[in-house]
Amino acid sequence: MNLRSGRFKGRMTSDAASYTSSLEFDHRIFGADIKCNLAHTLMLQEEGIISPEDAQAIIKALKTLEEDGLEALELDPSVEDIHMAVENYVTRRIGEKAGFMHTAKSRNDQVATDLRIALKEEILVIMEGLVTFIQDIVEMAQGNLETLMVGYTHLQHAQPTTFAHHLLSYSQALKRDYQRLEDAYKRVDLCPLGAAALTTTSFPINRERTAQLLGFSQILENSLDAVSSRDFITETVAALALLGITLSRICEELIIWSSYEFGLLEIGDEYSSTSSIMPQKKNPDVAEVARAKATSIQGELVTILSVTKALPQSYNRDLQEVTPHLWKATDTARDTLQLVHEMLSSVKFNQKRGAELAAANFSTATELADLMVREKQLPFRVAHQIVGRVVSTALEEGLRPDEITSHFLDQISLEVIGEALDIGEELVEKALNPLEVVRSREVPGGPAPIMVQECIQNLKNWMKNK
Ligand code: ARG
C-alpha cells in the first residue's frame, strides 16, 4: 500500500526520498518494531477493537517476519522507514487487512517505543560490561596491595601510594558510570505506545497492557510528551560520554606510563602496534584510538542536544536525525569499554620501577612534616617550611631522601626556627620510607592495604546483586 496515494499526486524525487529516509539505521529497531506491532495487535484483539481472525493473521505474518529476518523486507528508500516496510510485508502476506494493525497507532508513538525497547537492551549490555570490568580491576588490585608507586598532582611526584589504590580509583569512577546508566534506564523504561500521533485515540485501547507485554515498567503519562521527548536518549548519551571520559583517562595513563621515561608498565603485545620504519617501536595504538573514539561520544551528545533544543512539542522529523547519533554513541561506548577492559587486563606493572619512583623524589615529604607536628607539636605550617628547606638543601647537596638523618633535620630547623627538633632516627627513617607511609594511611579511602582491602570488599558486596 502506497502511503502517499491518497494525499499526493506523485512520488517524492528519489533524492528527496533517500535524503529523508531512516532505513539506513532503522535496522537497529527491526526486532523492536515487530515486538511493538505484536503487542499492539494482541491488545487490539483483547479489547475487541479488531476481530480475532484479523489479529491472528497479522500476528502470524509478524512472527514469520521475525523468523525470516530483515532480508525479507523491501528496503527501498521510497518506503520511508522500517515501520512502513514492516506493514508492507504484512500486507504482501495477508492483503489489505494488514492495515488493521495500524488502528490507534502512529509511527510517532511506534518509533519512540521501538527506540526505548532497543536502547534498554544496549544499556544492559554496557552495564554488564562495566561490572565485569570492575570485577577484573578489583582482582588486579587484590594482587597489588603493596605494589608501590608514586602518586602525582600536576603530574609531579606528590605522595607514595600503591598500584592497588590507583586501580580502585578507576573502579569507583566506573561504578558511578554504571549507576548513571542504571538511573537513566529507569526513564528509558517508560512506554509511549498508545500516544498515537500526539493525542491518543478514541478507540478504547489498553496502554497498560501493551506496556506490560513489552516489558516496560510504566506508561508515559502525557501523550504529547510521549511522542515529543528524546531526553531519555540525551540522558543516556550524556552518561555514555562520561563513561568515555573515564575510559579515555585510563588510556591516557596507560600511554604515558608505558613510555620509557615512566617505565611503569607494559601493555600486552596484543594491544600494541609497531612502526613501519622504526623496528624497535611498541606503540600503544589501542589506547590512543580509544582515547580519540571516546571523544566522539561527546560529539554525539552535543549533536543530540543541538537537534532537540529548539524543537516545538510533538513529533518533528528532526527527531529522526537524533537516532543515528544514539547508536554511534552506544556502539562506541560498548566497544571502547570492551577494548580498554582487555587492554588494562593485559598490563604488566613494573614493581621495581614503581618502588624506585616512590622513593626517588621526596614524595614522603608530607609525612616528614606530619611527624614534626605529631612529635614536636609544631604547627603544620612551620613544619611545612622546615621540610621545604630540607628538600631544597638536600637537592642542592645531592642527598637522596633516604640519606636524610635526624641530625640533618636539626641543622635545618635551627636555621628556620632557631631550635633543634631532636626526633629519633628510627622515626625519621620510617617517615621517609614509602611503604611505611602508605601503610600509615589508614583513613577510609586511603592507600593502606587494610583500607584498600575494605574498599575491595565493599565493591564486591556492591557487585553481588548486579
Ligand atoms: N523514521 C521516523 C523516525 O525515525 C519514524 C517516525 C515517522 N513519523 C512521521 N510522522 N513521519 O523518527
Tab-separated table of C-alpha atoms and ligand atoms in Angstrom:
chain	number	residue	atom	x	y	z
A	1	MET	CA	0.000	0.000	0.000
A	2	ASN	CA	1.446	3.343	-1.006
A	3	LEU	CA	1.106	5.770	1.874
A	4	ARG	CA	1.136	8.763	-0.444
A	5	SER	CA	-1.507	7.781	-2.958
A	6	GLY	CA	-4.374	9.376	-1.037
A	7	ARG	CA	-2.953	12.797	-0.417
A	8	PHE	CA	-0.470	13.271	-3.235
A	9	LYS	CA	-0.470	13.072	-6.962
A	10	GLY	CA	3.093	11.936	-7.296
A	11	ARG	CA	6.137	10.469	-5.631
A	12	MET	CA	8.939	12.266	-3.886
A	13	THR	CA	12.029	12.667	-6.045
A	14	SER	CA	14.329	9.747	-5.394
A	15	ASP	CA	16.916	12.146	-3.955
A	16	ALA	CA	14.392	13.601	-1.532
A	17	ALA	CA	13.252	10.102	-0.604
A	18	SER	CA	16.763	8.873	0.158
A	19	TYR	CA	17.631	12.099	1.907
A	20	THR	CA	14.716	11.809	4.329
A	21	SER	CA	14.715	8.030	4.757
A	22	SER	CA	15.770	6.478	8.058
A	23	LEU	CA	16.181	2.981	6.623
A	24	GLU	CA	19.955	3.172	6.856
A	25	PHE	CA	19.809	2.972	10.650
A	26	ASP	CA	16.312	1.539	11.151
A	27	HIS	CA	17.725	-1.986	11.171
A	28	ARG	CA	18.579	-1.261	14.798
A	29	ILE	CA	14.889	-1.193	15.689
A	30	PHE	CA	13.723	-4.007	13.406
A	31	GLY	CA	13.242	-6.549	16.215
A	32	ALA	CA	11.694	-3.939	18.491
A	33	ASP	CA	9.287	-2.837	15.768
A	34	ILE	CA	7.952	-6.359	15.332
A	35	LYS	CA	7.533	-6.729	19.100
A	36	CYS	CA	5.724	-3.413	19.212
A	37	ASN	CA	3.331	-4.434	16.417
A	38	LEU	CA	2.724	-7.809	18.035
A	39	ALA	CA	1.849	-6.304	21.400
A	40	HIS	CA	-0.347	-3.625	19.868
A	41	THR	CA	-2.233	-6.100	17.673
A	42	LEU	CA	-2.814	-8.517	20.536
A	43	MET	CA	-4.128	-5.682	22.685
A	44	LEU	CA	-6.464	-4.558	19.872
A	45	GLN	CA	-7.829	-8.079	19.752
A	46	GLU	CA	-8.182	-8.400	23.523
A	47	GLU	CA	-10.054	-5.123	23.719
A	48	GLY	CA	-12.356	-6.170	20.884
A	49	ILE	CA	-11.147	-3.346	18.643
A	50	ILE	CA	-10.249	-5.678	15.775
A	51	SER	CA	-11.524	-9.172	15.066
A	52	PRO	CA	-9.611	-12.192	16.386
A	53	GLU	CA	-9.268	-13.513	12.800
A	54	ASP	CA	-7.630	-10.332	11.526
A	55	ALA	CA	-5.477	-10.039	14.613
A	56	GLN	CA	-4.284	-13.624	14.373
A	57	ALA	CA	-3.498	-13.288	10.673
A	58	ILE	CA	-1.416	-10.181	11.419
A	59	ILE	CA	0.331	-11.853	14.334
A	60	LYS	CA	1.176	-14.900	12.233
A	61	ALA	CA	2.674	-12.755	9.476
A	62	LEU	CA	4.710	-10.771	12.007
A	63	LYS	CA	6.055	-13.967	13.551
A	64	THR	CA	7.096	-15.233	10.114
A	65	LEU	CA	8.897	-11.962	9.544
A	66	GLU	CA	10.610	-12.312	12.919
A	67	GLU	CA	11.953	-15.677	11.772
A	68	ASP	CA	12.825	-14.596	8.235
A	69	GLY	CA	14.686	-11.518	9.413
A	70	LEU	CA	15.387	-8.143	7.897
A	71	GLU	CA	16.214	-9.562	4.451
A	72	ALA	CA	12.552	-10.425	3.962
A	73	LEU	CA	11.703	-6.707	3.827
A	74	GLU	CA	11.715	-4.483	0.784
A	75	LEU	CA	14.001	-1.703	1.882
A	76	ASP	CA	13.637	0.799	-0.905
A	77	PRO	CA	14.094	4.403	0.286
A	78	SER	CA	10.706	5.281	-1.211
A	79	VAL	CA	9.272	3.166	1.610
A	80	GLU	CA	10.422	5.875	4.059
A	81	ASP	CA	11.125	3.769	7.093
A	82	ILE	CA	11.077	0.398	8.776
A	83	HIS	CA	7.524	0.854	10.062
A	84	MET	CA	6.189	1.136	6.534
A	85	ALA	CA	8.426	-1.705	5.350
A	86	VAL	CA	7.029	-3.998	8.055
A	87	GLU	CA	3.456	-3.002	7.283
A	88	ASN	CA	4.090	-3.580	3.565
A	89	TYR	CA	5.471	-7.017	4.336
A	90	VAL	CA	2.368	-7.976	6.337
A	91	THR	CA	0.199	-6.609	3.530
A	92	ARG	CA	2.063	-8.734	0.992
A	93	ARG	CA	1.316	-11.795	3.094
A	94	ILE	CA	-2.272	-11.250	4.193
A	95	GLY	CA	-3.610	-8.486	1.999
A	96	GLU	CA	-5.440	-5.327	2.999
A	97	LYS	CA	-6.450	-6.463	6.457
A	98	ALA	CA	-2.843	-5.821	7.455
A	99	GLY	CA	-3.991	-2.228	7.714
A	100	PHE	CA	-5.879	-3.046	10.941
A	101	MET	CA	-2.517	-3.304	12.622
A	102	HIS	CA	-2.223	0.452	12.385
A	103	THR	CA	-5.531	1.151	14.127
A	104	ALA	CA	-4.971	3.528	17.029
A	105	LYS	CA	-1.246	3.692	16.374
A	106	SER	CA	1.011	6.214	14.695
A	107	ARG	CA	4.600	5.919	13.637
A	108	ASN	CA	5.225	8.666	16.165
A	109	ASP	CA	4.446	6.570	19.224
A	110	GLN	CA	5.793	3.499	17.481
A	111	VAL	CA	9.271	4.852	16.784
A	112	ALA	CA	9.550	6.222	20.313
A	113	THR	CA	8.552	2.810	21.686
A	114	ASP	CA	10.947	0.928	19.405
A	115	LEU	CA	13.853	3.161	20.347
A	116	ARG	CA	13.203	2.639	24.027
A	117	ILE	CA	12.987	-1.147	23.629
A	118	ALA	CA	16.242	-1.305	21.674
A	119	LEU	CA	18.038	1.159	23.929
A	120	LYS	CA	17.132	-0.736	27.074
A	121	GLU	CA	18.984	-3.760	25.700
A	122	GLU	CA	22.021	-1.699	24.769
A	123	ILE	CA	22.173	-0.113	28.214
A	124	LEU	CA	22.015	-3.512	29.903
A	125	VAL	CA	24.886	-4.829	27.772
A	126	ILE	CA	27.065	-1.857	28.698
A	127	MET	CA	26.135	-2.154	32.375
A	128	GLU	CA	27.120	-5.813	32.292
A	129	GLY	CA	30.416	-4.882	30.619
A	130	LEU	CA	31.051	-2.386	33.385
A	131	VAL	CA	30.511	-4.937	36.118
A	132	THR	CA	32.949	-7.434	34.598
A	133	PHE	CA	35.496	-4.673	34.095
A	134	ILE	CA	35.171	-3.590	37.725
A	135	GLN	CA	35.484	-7.230	38.806
A	136	ASP	CA	38.750	-7.616	36.923
A	137	ILE	CA	40.137	-4.352	38.272
A	138	VAL	CA	39.307	-5.497	41.788
A	139	GLU	CA	41.170	-8.769	41.178
A	140	MET	CA	44.159	-6.859	39.876
A	141	ALA	CA	44.074	-4.565	42.915
A	142	GLN	CA	43.928	-7.562	45.241
A	143	GLY	CA	47.268	-8.731	43.823
A	144	ASN	CA	48.926	-5.320	44.188
A	145	LEU	CA	48.113	-4.197	47.714
A	146	GLU	CA	51.745	-3.353	48.484
A	147	THR	CA	52.912	-2.576	44.955
A	148	LEU	CA	54.388	0.858	45.420
A	149	MET	CA	54.170	3.722	43.029
A	150	VAL	CA	54.257	7.468	43.349
A	151	GLY	CA	51.029	9.413	43.221
A	152	TYR	CA	51.036	12.607	41.179
A	153	THR	CA	49.452	16.006	41.346
A	154	HIS	CA	50.116	18.377	38.431
A	155	LEU	CA	51.935	15.330	37.007
A	156	GLN	CA	54.679	15.973	39.589
A	157	HIS	CA	55.627	13.473	42.270
A	158	ALA	CA	53.294	14.041	45.208
A	159	GLN	CA	52.965	11.205	47.727
A	160	PRO	CA	53.588	7.470	47.693
A	161	THR	CA	50.666	5.186	47.039
A	162	THR	CA	50.055	1.710	45.644
A	163	PHE	CA	49.015	0.403	42.261
A	164	ALA	CA	46.001	-1.175	44.007
A	165	HIS	CA	44.861	2.179	45.369
A	166	HIS	CA	45.248	3.762	41.959
A	167	LEU	CA	43.354	0.925	40.276
A	168	LEU	CA	40.485	1.267	42.707
A	169	SER	CA	40.147	4.907	41.763
A	170	TYR	CA	39.257	3.612	38.286
A	171	SER	CA	36.714	1.189	39.658
A	172	GLN	CA	34.968	3.888	41.675
A	173	ALA	CA	34.637	6.077	38.578
A	174	LEU	CA	33.335	3.091	36.617
A	175	LYS	CA	30.871	2.323	39.386
A	176	ARG	CA	29.416	5.811	39.057
A	177	ASP	CA	29.277	5.326	35.273
A	178	TYR	CA	27.252	2.191	35.967
A	179	GLN	CA	24.956	3.986	38.383
A	180	ARG	CA	24.295	6.801	35.926
A	181	LEU	CA	23.232	4.260	33.307
A	182	GLU	CA	21.140	2.396	35.855
A	183	ASP	CA	19.386	5.630	36.661
A	184	ALA	CA	18.906	6.658	33.023
A	185	TYR	CA	17.470	3.187	32.380
A	186	LYS	CA	14.538	3.948	34.690
A	187	ARG	CA	13.463	6.783	32.426
A	188	VAL	CA	14.067	4.846	29.204
A	189	ASP	CA	11.859	2.117	30.627
A	190	LEU	CA	8.595	4.054	30.123
A	191	CYS	CA	6.155	3.201	27.350
A	192	PRO	CA	4.932	5.800	24.836
A	193	LEU	CA	2.736	3.360	22.893
A	194	GLY	CA	-0.874	4.442	22.669
A	195	ALA	CA	0.025	8.118	22.428
A	196	ALA	CA	-0.624	7.594	18.707
A	197	ALA	CA	0.207	10.732	16.723
A	198	LEU	CA	0.054	13.039	19.752
A	199	THR	CA	-3.361	12.954	21.479
A	200	THR	CA	-4.046	9.219	21.822
A	201	THR	CA	-7.169	7.888	20.120
A	202	SER	CA	-10.894	7.436	20.579
A	203	PHE	CA	-10.524	3.650	20.408
A	204	PRO	CA	-10.674	2.103	23.881
A	205	ILE	CA	-7.064	0.916	23.849
A	206	ASN	CA	-5.323	-0.517	26.888
A	207	ARG	CA	-1.997	1.212	27.284
A	208	GLU	CA	-1.127	-0.621	30.483
A	209	ARG	CA	-1.479	-3.908	28.673
A	210	THR	CA	0.878	-3.052	25.801
A	211	ALA	CA	3.384	-1.600	28.251
A	212	GLN	CA	3.234	-4.836	30.212
A	213	LEU	CA	3.508	-7.021	27.083
A	214	LEU	CA	6.577	-5.078	26.016
A	215	GLY	CA	8.226	-5.309	29.430
A	216	PHE	CA	8.033	-1.621	30.337
A	217	SER	CA	7.688	-0.664	33.971
A	218	GLN	CA	5.113	2.085	33.336
A	219	ILE	CA	3.458	4.164	30.632
A	220	LEU	CA	4.413	7.741	29.835
A	221	GLU	CA	1.533	9.696	31.243
A	222	ASN	CA	1.168	12.530	28.774
A	223	SER	CA	0.688	11.527	25.145
A	224	LEU	CA	2.181	14.733	23.768
A	225	ASP	CA	5.253	14.277	25.923
A	226	ALA	CA	5.399	10.625	24.876
A	227	VAL	CA	5.939	11.470	21.200
A	228	SER	CA	7.931	14.677	21.768
A	229	SER	CA	10.586	13.675	24.190
A	230	ARG	CA	14.009	12.311	23.442
A	231	ASP	CA	15.642	13.331	26.696
A	232	PHE	CA	15.846	9.621	27.522
A	233	ILE	CA	18.355	9.488	24.674
A	234	THR	CA	20.196	12.654	25.645
A	235	GLU	CA	20.497	11.469	29.210
A	236	THR	CA	21.816	8.063	28.209
A	237	VAL	CA	24.337	9.541	25.797
A	238	ALA	CA	25.438	12.013	28.489
A	239	ALA	CA	26.106	9.050	30.779
A	240	LEU	CA	27.998	7.357	27.948
A	241	ALA	CA	30.035	10.491	27.292
A	242	LEU	CA	31.075	10.464	30.938
A	243	LEU	CA	31.943	6.783	30.674
A	244	GLY	CA	34.015	7.744	27.625
A	245	ILE	CA	35.892	10.227	29.774
A	246	THR	CA	36.647	7.602	32.418
A	247	LEU	CA	37.936	5.234	29.738
A	248	SER	CA	39.889	7.923	27.964
A	249	ARG	CA	41.647	8.943	31.158
A	250	ILE	CA	42.621	5.347	31.852
A	251	CYS	CA	44.043	5.177	28.331
A	252	GLU	CA	45.950	8.396	28.835
A	253	GLU	CA	47.664	6.938	31.899
A	254	LEU	CA	48.481	3.690	30.150
A	255	ILE	CA	50.027	5.678	27.324
A	256	ILE	CA	52.256	7.853	29.460
A	257	TRP	CA	53.103	5.150	31.979
A	258	SER	CA	54.244	2.814	29.237
A	259	SER	CA	56.696	5.428	27.932
A	260	TYR	CA	60.407	4.847	28.553
A	261	GLU	CA	60.542	7.856	30.867
A	262	PHE	CA	57.909	6.488	33.230
A	263	GLY	CA	58.626	2.827	32.528
A	264	LEU	CA	55.877	1.895	34.964
A	265	LEU	CA	54.093	-0.707	32.930
A	266	GLU	CA	53.936	-2.616	29.719
A	267	ILE	CA	50.778	-3.088	27.687
A	268	GLY	CA	50.287	-6.575	26.186
A	269	ASP	CA	51.608	-7.063	22.659
A	270	GLU	CA	48.067	-7.943	21.548
A	271	TYR	CA	47.072	-4.337	22.199
A	272	SER	CA	50.154	-2.675	20.724
A	273	SER	CA	51.444	-1.879	17.247
A	274	THR	CA	54.872	-1.312	15.821
A	275	SER	CA	56.263	1.177	13.327
A	276	SER	CA	56.670	0.629	9.616
A	277	ILE	CA	60.122	2.198	9.754
A	278	MET	CA	61.378	2.003	13.363
A	279	PRO	CA	61.726	-1.678	14.173
A	280	GLN	CA	62.175	-1.122	17.902
A	281	LYS	CA	58.805	0.544	18.430
A	282	LYS	CA	55.995	-0.629	20.647
A	283	ASN	CA	53.154	1.825	20.276
A	284	PRO	CA	50.025	1.946	22.462
A	285	ASP	CA	47.691	2.274	19.462
A	286	VAL	CA	44.608	0.711	21.032
A	287	ALA	CA	44.781	3.143	23.927
A	288	GLU	CA	45.277	6.068	21.555
A	289	VAL	CA	42.370	5.091	19.318
A	290	ALA	CA	40.169	4.520	22.374
A	291	ARG	CA	41.158	7.956	23.707
A	292	ALA	CA	40.056	9.514	20.419
A	293	LYS	CA	36.912	7.432	20.000
A	294	ALA	CA	35.742	8.348	23.488
A	295	THR	CA	35.784	11.954	22.300
A	296	SER	CA	33.312	11.169	19.543
A	297	ILE	CA	30.681	10.248	22.151
A	298	GLN	CA	30.908	13.822	23.386
A	299	GLY	CA	30.336	14.895	19.792
A	300	GLU	CA	27.207	12.736	19.526
A	301	LEU	CA	25.927	14.290	22.746
A	302	VAL	CA	26.426	17.825	21.506
A	303	THR	CA	24.663	16.976	18.242
A	304	ILE	CA	21.693	15.478	20.079
A	305	LEU	CA	21.450	18.463	22.426
A	306	SER	CA	21.563	20.824	19.471
A	307	VAL	CA	18.995	18.977	17.342
A	308	THR	CA	16.469	18.874	20.157
A	309	LYS	CA	16.973	22.216	21.869
A	310	ALA	CA	14.613	24.402	19.835
A	311	LEU	CA	12.005	21.911	18.701
A	312	PRO	CA	8.365	22.631	19.437
A	313	GLN	CA	6.489	19.917	21.330
A	314	SER	CA	5.177	16.905	19.436
A	315	TYR	CA	6.808	14.851	16.719
A	316	ASN	CA	9.094	16.689	14.322
A	317	ARG	CA	11.030	14.800	11.710
A	318	ASP	CA	14.217	16.305	13.111
A	319	LEU	CA	13.879	13.708	15.844
A	320	GLN	CA	14.723	11.014	13.347
A	321	GLU	CA	18.146	12.600	12.943
A	322	VAL	CA	18.885	12.069	16.630
A	323	THR	CA	18.762	8.309	16.258
A	324	PRO	CA	21.985	7.546	14.344
A	325	HIS	CA	23.925	9.559	16.910
A	326	LEU	CA	22.427	7.458	19.673
A	327	TRP	CA	23.588	4.222	18.056
A	328	LYS	CA	27.020	5.626	17.283
A	329	ALA	CA	27.330	6.542	20.949
A	330	THR	CA	26.197	3.139	22.244
A	331	ASP	CA	28.406	1.257	19.766
A	332	THR	CA	31.468	3.341	20.546
A	333	ALA	CA	30.921	3.113	24.284
A	334	ARG	CA	30.383	-0.652	24.209
A	335	ASP	CA	33.406	-1.385	22.015
A	336	THR	CA	35.694	1.060	23.800
A	337	LEU	CA	34.697	-0.374	27.159
A	338	GLN	CA	35.499	-3.879	25.989
A	339	LEU	CA	38.858	-2.977	24.453
A	340	VAL	CA	40.014	-0.839	27.361
A	341	HIS	CA	38.998	-3.636	29.721
A	342	GLU	CA	41.011	-6.213	27.789
A	343	MET	CA	43.961	-3.881	27.391
A	344	LEU	CA	44.136	-2.985	31.085
A	345	SER	CA	43.963	-6.680	31.940
A	346	SER	CA	46.991	-7.280	29.693
A	347	VAL	CA	49.135	-4.765	31.582
A	348	LYS	CA	52.299	-5.839	33.415
A	349	PHE	CA	53.169	-3.418	36.165
A	350	ASN	CA	56.897	-2.920	36.799
A	351	GLN	CA	57.098	-3.242	40.584
A	352	LYS	CA	60.770	-2.337	40.741
A	353	ARG	CA	60.240	0.872	38.815
A	354	GLY	CA	57.173	1.725	40.895
A	355	ALA	CA	59.153	1.383	44.132
A	356	GLU	CA	62.093	3.271	42.671
A	357	LEU	CA	59.950	6.257	41.690
A	358	ALA	CA	58.128	6.236	45.020
A	359	ALA	CA	61.470	6.528	46.845
A	360	ALA	CA	63.228	8.881	44.464
A	361	ASN	CA	61.879	12.352	44.693
A	362	PHE	CA	60.781	13.337	48.202
A	363	SER	CA	57.244	12.042	47.825
A	364	THR	CA	57.432	11.282	51.565
A	365	ALA	CA	57.957	14.949	52.486
A	366	THR	CA	54.375	15.416	53.707
A	367	GLU	CA	54.834	12.574	56.160
A	368	LEU	CA	58.044	14.124	57.435
A	369	ALA	CA	56.183	17.358	58.161
A	370	ASP	CA	53.378	15.364	59.805
A	371	LEU	CA	55.982	13.680	62.000
A	372	MET	CA	57.147	17.068	63.273
A	373	VAL	CA	53.591	18.059	64.054
A	374	ARG	CA	52.973	14.776	65.857
A	375	GLU	CA	56.234	14.527	67.790
A	376	LYS	CA	57.057	18.151	68.449
A	377	GLN	CA	53.617	19.767	68.359
A	378	LEU	CA	54.795	22.193	65.683
A	379	PRO	CA	52.033	23.953	63.763
A	380	PHE	CA	51.793	22.290	60.336
A	381	ARG	CA	52.752	25.494	58.514
A	382	VAL	CA	56.038	25.681	60.459
A	383	ALA	CA	56.775	22.008	59.779
A	384	HIS	CA	55.944	22.625	56.106
A	385	GLN	CA	58.507	25.405	55.999
A	386	ILE	CA	61.223	23.318	57.643
A	387	VAL	CA	60.665	20.353	55.329
A	388	GLY	CA	60.576	22.639	52.285
A	389	ARG	CA	64.014	23.849	53.298
A	390	VAL	CA	65.146	20.253	53.990
A	391	VAL	CA	64.207	19.296	50.437
A	392	SER	CA	65.786	22.301	48.738
A	393	THR	CA	69.006	21.825	50.732
A	394	ALA	CA	69.076	18.094	50.003
A	395	LEU	CA	68.620	18.813	46.311
A	396	GLU	CA	71.473	21.331	46.392
A	397	GLU	CA	73.744	18.900	48.212
A	398	GLY	CA	72.710	15.938	46.096
A	399	LEU	CA	71.229	13.975	49.012
A	400	ARG	CA	68.637	11.267	48.353
A	401	PRO	CA	65.522	11.106	50.579
A	402	ASP	CA	66.854	8.002	52.347
A	403	GLU	CA	70.055	9.878	53.242
A	404	ILE	CA	68.236	12.432	55.360
A	405	THR	CA	69.007	11.979	59.033
A	406	SER	CA	67.656	13.359	62.255
A	407	HIS	CA	70.841	15.382	62.564
A	408	PHE	CA	70.288	16.929	59.102
A	409	LEU	CA	66.749	17.905	60.141
A	410	ASP	CA	68.125	19.590	63.251
A	411	GLN	CA	70.582	21.674	61.243
A	412	ILE	CA	67.776	22.948	59.072
A	413	SER	CA	65.332	23.542	61.908
A	414	LEU	CA	67.980	25.552	63.751
A	415	GLU	CA	68.224	27.759	60.699
A	416	VAL	CA	64.463	28.109	60.224
A	417	ILE	CA	63.080	28.282	63.770
A	418	GLY	CA	66.200	28.557	65.872
A	419	GLU	CA	65.705	25.193	67.597
A	420	ALA	CA	66.772	21.594	67.051
A	421	LEU	CA	63.960	19.046	66.803
A	422	ASP	CA	65.741	16.023	68.128
A	423	ILE	CA	63.422	13.461	66.585
A	424	GLY	CA	64.520	9.830	66.926
A	425	GLU	CA	66.387	8.411	63.917
A	426	GLU	CA	64.028	5.473	63.619
A	427	LEU	CA	61.000	7.716	63.352
A	428	VAL	CA	62.672	9.806	60.662
A	429	GLU	CA	63.579	6.705	58.710
A	430	LYS	CA	60.042	5.401	58.937
A	431	ALA	CA	58.557	8.697	57.767
A	432	LEU	CA	60.839	8.619	54.749
A	433	ASN	CA	60.052	5.023	53.834
A	434	PRO	CA	57.350	4.951	51.121
A	435	LEU	CA	55.913	1.592	52.135
A	436	GLU	CA	55.626	2.687	55.780
A	437	VAL	CA	53.988	5.910	54.677
A	438	VAL	CA	51.441	4.022	52.594
A	439	ARG	CA	50.748	1.611	55.472
A	440	SER	CA	50.135	4.518	57.821
A	441	ARG	CA	47.345	5.988	55.662
A	442	GLU	CA	44.653	4.003	57.371
A	443	VAL	CA	41.908	6.532	56.926
A	444	PRO	CA	38.853	5.268	54.961
A	445	GLY	CA	39.606	5.658	51.253
A	446	GLY	CA	43.356	5.734	51.851
A	447	PRO	CA	46.061	3.521	50.332
A	448	ALA	CA	46.896	1.455	53.453
A	449	PRO	CA	46.468	-2.170	52.405
A	450	ILE	CA	43.789	-2.770	55.047
A	451	MET	CA	41.799	0.190	53.761
A	452	VAL	CA	42.185	-0.889	50.153
A	453	GLN	CA	41.084	-4.358	51.214
A	454	GLU	CA	37.983	-2.841	52.774
A	455	CYS	CA	37.257	-0.918	49.605
A	456	ILE	CA	37.647	-4.138	47.608
A	457	GLN	CA	35.178	-5.843	49.924
A	458	ASN	CA	32.678	-3.001	49.561
A	459	LEU	CA	32.917	-3.209	45.795
A	460	LYS	CA	32.471	-6.968	45.913
A	461	ASN	CA	29.363	-6.571	48.073
A	462	TRP	CA	28.008	-3.970	45.688
A	463	MET	CA	28.594	-6.259	42.719
A	464	LYS	CA	26.922	-9.253	44.365
A	465	ASN	CA	23.444	-8.227	43.291
A	466	LYS	CA	24.404	-6.797	39.901
B	1	ARG	N1	11.584	7.344	10.674
B	1	ARG	C1	10.898	8.097	11.641
B	1	ARG	C2	11.834	8.411	12.818
B	1	ARG	O1	12.836	7.782	12.970
B	1	ARG	C3	9.720	7.359	12.137
B	1	ARG	C4	8.549	8.224	12.515
B	1	ARG	C5	7.986	8.864	11.314
B	1	ARG	N2	6.869	9.674	11.625
B	1	ARG	C6	6.413	10.545	10.766
B	1	ARG	N3	5.395	11.247	11.142
B	1	ARG	N4	6.969	10.755	9.621
B	1	ARG	O2	11.569	9.283	13.594
